[in-house]
Coordinates of C-alpha atoms in Angstrom, one line a residue:
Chain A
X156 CA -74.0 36.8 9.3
X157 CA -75.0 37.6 12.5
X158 CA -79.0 37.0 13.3
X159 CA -81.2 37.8 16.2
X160 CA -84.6 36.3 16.0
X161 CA -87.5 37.2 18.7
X162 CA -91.5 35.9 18.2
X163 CA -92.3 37.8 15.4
X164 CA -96.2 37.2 16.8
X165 CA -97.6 39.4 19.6
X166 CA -97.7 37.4 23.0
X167 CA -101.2 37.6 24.6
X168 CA -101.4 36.7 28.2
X169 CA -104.0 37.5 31.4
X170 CA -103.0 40.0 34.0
X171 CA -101.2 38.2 37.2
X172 CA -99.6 35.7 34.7
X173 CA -96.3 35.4 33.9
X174 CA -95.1 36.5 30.4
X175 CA -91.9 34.6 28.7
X176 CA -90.0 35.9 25.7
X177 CA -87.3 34.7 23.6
X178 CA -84.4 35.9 22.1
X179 CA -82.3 33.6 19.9
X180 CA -79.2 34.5 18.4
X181 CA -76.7 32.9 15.8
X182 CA -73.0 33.6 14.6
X183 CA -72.1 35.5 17.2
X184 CA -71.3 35.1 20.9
X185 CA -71.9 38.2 22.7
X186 CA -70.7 39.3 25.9
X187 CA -74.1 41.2 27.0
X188 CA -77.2 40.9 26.6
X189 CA -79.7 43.7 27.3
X190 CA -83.3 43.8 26.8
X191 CA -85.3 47.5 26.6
X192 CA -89.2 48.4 26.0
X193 CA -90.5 50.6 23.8
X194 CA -94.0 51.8 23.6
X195 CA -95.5 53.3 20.5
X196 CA -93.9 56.8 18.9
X197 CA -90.9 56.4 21.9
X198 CA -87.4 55.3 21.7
X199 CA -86.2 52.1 24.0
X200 CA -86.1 52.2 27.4
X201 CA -83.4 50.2 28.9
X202 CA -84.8 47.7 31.6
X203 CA -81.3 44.9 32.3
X204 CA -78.4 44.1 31.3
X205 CA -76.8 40.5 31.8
X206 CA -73.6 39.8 31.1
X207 CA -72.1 36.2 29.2
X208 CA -70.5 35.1 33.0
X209 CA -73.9 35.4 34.6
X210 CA -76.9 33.0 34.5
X211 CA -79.9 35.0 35.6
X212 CA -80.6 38.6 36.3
X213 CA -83.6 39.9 38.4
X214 CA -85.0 43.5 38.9
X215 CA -88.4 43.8 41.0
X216 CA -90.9 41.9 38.6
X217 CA -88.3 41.0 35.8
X218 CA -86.1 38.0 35.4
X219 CA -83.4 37.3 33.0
X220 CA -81.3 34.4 32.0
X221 CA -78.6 34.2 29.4
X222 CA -77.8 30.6 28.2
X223 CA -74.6 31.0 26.1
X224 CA -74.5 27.2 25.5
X225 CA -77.9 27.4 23.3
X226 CA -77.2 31.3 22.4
X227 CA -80.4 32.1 23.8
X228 CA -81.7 34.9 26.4
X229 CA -85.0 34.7 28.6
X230 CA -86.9 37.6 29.8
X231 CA -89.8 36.8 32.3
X232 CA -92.6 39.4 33.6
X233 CA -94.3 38.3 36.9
X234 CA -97.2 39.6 38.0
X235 CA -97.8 40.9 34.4
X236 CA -100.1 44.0 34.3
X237 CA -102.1 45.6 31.4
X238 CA -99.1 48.6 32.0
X239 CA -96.4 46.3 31.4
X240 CA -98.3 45.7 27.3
X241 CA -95.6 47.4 24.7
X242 CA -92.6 46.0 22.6
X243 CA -89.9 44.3 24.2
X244 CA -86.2 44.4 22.4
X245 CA -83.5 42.1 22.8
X246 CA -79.8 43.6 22.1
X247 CA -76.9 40.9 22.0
X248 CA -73.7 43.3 22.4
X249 CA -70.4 41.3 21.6
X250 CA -66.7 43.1 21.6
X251 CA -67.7 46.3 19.7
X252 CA -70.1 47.1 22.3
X253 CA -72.3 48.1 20.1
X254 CA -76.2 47.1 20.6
X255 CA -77.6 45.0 17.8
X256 CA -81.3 44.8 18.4
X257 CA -83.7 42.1 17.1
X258 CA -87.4 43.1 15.8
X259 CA -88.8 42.4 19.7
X260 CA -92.1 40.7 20.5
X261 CA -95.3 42.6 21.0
X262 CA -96.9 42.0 24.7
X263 CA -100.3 42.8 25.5
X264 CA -101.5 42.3 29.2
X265 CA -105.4 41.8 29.3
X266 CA -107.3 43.0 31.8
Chain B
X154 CA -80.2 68.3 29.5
X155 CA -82.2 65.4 31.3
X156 CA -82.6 62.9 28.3
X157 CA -81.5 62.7 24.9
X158 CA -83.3 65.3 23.0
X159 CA -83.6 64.6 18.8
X160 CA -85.0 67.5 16.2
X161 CA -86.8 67.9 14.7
X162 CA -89.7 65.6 15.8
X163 CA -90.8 65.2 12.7
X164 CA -89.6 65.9 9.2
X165 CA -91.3 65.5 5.5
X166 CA -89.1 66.0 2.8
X167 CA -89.1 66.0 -1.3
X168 CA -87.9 63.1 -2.8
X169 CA -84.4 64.3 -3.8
X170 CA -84.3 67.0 -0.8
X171 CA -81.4 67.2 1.4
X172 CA -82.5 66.5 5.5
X173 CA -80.8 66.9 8.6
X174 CA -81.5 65.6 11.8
X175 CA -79.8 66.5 15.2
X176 CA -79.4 64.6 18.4
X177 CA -78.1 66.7 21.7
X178 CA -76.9 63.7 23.6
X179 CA -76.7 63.1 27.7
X180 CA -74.1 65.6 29.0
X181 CA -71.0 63.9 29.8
X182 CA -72.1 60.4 27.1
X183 CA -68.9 59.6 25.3
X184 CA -70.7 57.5 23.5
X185 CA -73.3 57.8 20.7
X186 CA -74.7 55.8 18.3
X187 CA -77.7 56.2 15.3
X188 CA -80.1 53.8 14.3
X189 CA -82.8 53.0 11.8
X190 CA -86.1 51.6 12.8
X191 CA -89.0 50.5 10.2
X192 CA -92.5 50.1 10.9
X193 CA -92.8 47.1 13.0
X194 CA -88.9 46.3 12.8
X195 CA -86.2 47.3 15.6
X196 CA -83.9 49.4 15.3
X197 CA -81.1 48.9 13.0
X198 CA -77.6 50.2 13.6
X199 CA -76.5 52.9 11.5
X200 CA -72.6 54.4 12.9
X201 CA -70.8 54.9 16.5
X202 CA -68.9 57.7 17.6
X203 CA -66.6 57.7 21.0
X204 CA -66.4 61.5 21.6
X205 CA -65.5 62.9 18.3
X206 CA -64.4 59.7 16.3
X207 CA -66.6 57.8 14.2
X208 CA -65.6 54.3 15.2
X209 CA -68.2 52.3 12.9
X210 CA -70.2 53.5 10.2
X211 CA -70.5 50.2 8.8
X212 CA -75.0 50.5 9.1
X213 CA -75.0 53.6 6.6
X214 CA -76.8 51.8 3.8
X215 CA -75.2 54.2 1.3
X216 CA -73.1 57.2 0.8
X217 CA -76.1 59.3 0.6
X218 CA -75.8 59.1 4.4
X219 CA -73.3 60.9 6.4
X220 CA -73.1 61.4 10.1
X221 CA -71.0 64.4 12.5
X222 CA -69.9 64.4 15.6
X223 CA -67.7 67.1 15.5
X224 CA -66.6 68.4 19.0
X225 CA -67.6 65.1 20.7
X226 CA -71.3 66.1 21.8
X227 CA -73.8 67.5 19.5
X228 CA -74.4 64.9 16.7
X229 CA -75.9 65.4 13.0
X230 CA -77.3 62.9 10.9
X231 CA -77.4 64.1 7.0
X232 CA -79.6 62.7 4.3
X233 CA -78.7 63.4 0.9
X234 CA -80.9 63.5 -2.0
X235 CA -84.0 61.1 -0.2
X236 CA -85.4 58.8 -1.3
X237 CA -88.9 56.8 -0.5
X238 CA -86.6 54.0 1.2
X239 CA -85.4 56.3 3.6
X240 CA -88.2 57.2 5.3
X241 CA -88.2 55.6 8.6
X242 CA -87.7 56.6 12.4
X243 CA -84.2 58.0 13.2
X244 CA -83.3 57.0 16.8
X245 CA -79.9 58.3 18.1
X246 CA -78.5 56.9 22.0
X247 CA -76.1 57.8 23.9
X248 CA -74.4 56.2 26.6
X249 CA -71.2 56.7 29.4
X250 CA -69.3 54.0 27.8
X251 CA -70.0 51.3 24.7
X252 CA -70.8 48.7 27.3
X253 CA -73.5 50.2 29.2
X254 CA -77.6 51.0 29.2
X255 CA -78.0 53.2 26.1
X256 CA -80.8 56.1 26.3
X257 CA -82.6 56.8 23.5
X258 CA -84.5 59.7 22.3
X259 CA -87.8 60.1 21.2
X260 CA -86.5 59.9 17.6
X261 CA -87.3 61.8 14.5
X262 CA -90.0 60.9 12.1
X263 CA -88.8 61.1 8.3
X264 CA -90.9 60.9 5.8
X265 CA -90.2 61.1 2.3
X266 CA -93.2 62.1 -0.7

């Protein structure tokens, strides 16, 4: 079956460093990717969308990369700051188009 | 309206009470989906409408759950007979095509006693 797996454990990183997070996928090769935030008692907000023809994807401070080879996806904060600290959800959407999200990874930006 | 707007906020209900929840989705969305989300899980996809046609209800974990979209905007989402299991957020999304960013409402907060 299909499976999405993101770091289950909060990521915990300074402000002005860069925060990576993963998003593995099996059984499945989807033609997007898209990756949304969601802060506490709110629905996602979308934040990109990368598509299975293109490498890397940047919007101001935000960087992703889709490696269909090792079905993984990227998603890089620079400049991290204690606002950027909520949930971060990565949504593999193959043929049906429909968004399958993963549990996301927990970021908190220190001061 | 501006966003996608879900009601009611939040809902307690009897165990064995019948709830439903509404999602008024971006003007002009074809597109419309419902998920499930858990404490500390993501969301989990429920069903799929394009306009007025369900296209995949395959996520309704049983036919206690039924979903409307009947004149290809408005949406309900209908609970039968709850149960503790159910209790969980209720996000619904809309979007201009299957393919695109998806905007979510705030959801609605079910809880079942």
């Amino acid at each position: 079956s299909q499976k999405i797996e993101q770091n289950s454990e909060a990521l915990n990183i300074q402000e002005g460093k860069t925060a990576t997070l993963t998003c593995n996928y099996t059984n499945y090769s989807p033609a997007y990717l898209q990756w949304y935030r969601q802060d506490p008692g709110r629905g996602p907000v979308f934040l990109l969308l990368i598509r299975e023809n293109e490498k890397e994807k940047r919007k101001e401070r935000l960087k992703v990369t889709f490696d269909t080879t090792l079905k993984q996806s990227l998603f890089h904060i620079t400049a991290s700051q204690p606002a950027d600290s909520a949930t971060y959800l990565c949504a593999p959407s193959g043929g049906s188009y429909i968004p399958t999200f993963g549990r996301g990874t927990s970021l908190i930006v220190h001061p | 309206g501006a966003g996608v707007s879900q009601s009611p906020r939040y809902k307690v209900a009897k165990r064995g009470q019948d709830v439903a929840l509404r999602c008024d989705p971006i003007s002009g969305h074809v597109s419309l989906f419902w998920y499930q989300q858990a404490l500390g899980q993501g969301p989990e996809f429920l069903t799929y409408f394009q306009n007025e046609a369900q296209l995949d209800k395959s996520g309704l974990p049983s036919d206690r759950f039924f979903a409307e979209r009947p004149e290809g905007s408005v949406s309900t989402l209908k609970i039968q007979r709850t149960q503790q299991e159910d209790s969980a957020v209720y996000l619904c999304a809309s979007s201009t095509r299957g393919n695109t960013e998806a905007f979510f409402g705030q959801g609605t907060r079910l809880t079942v006693v």
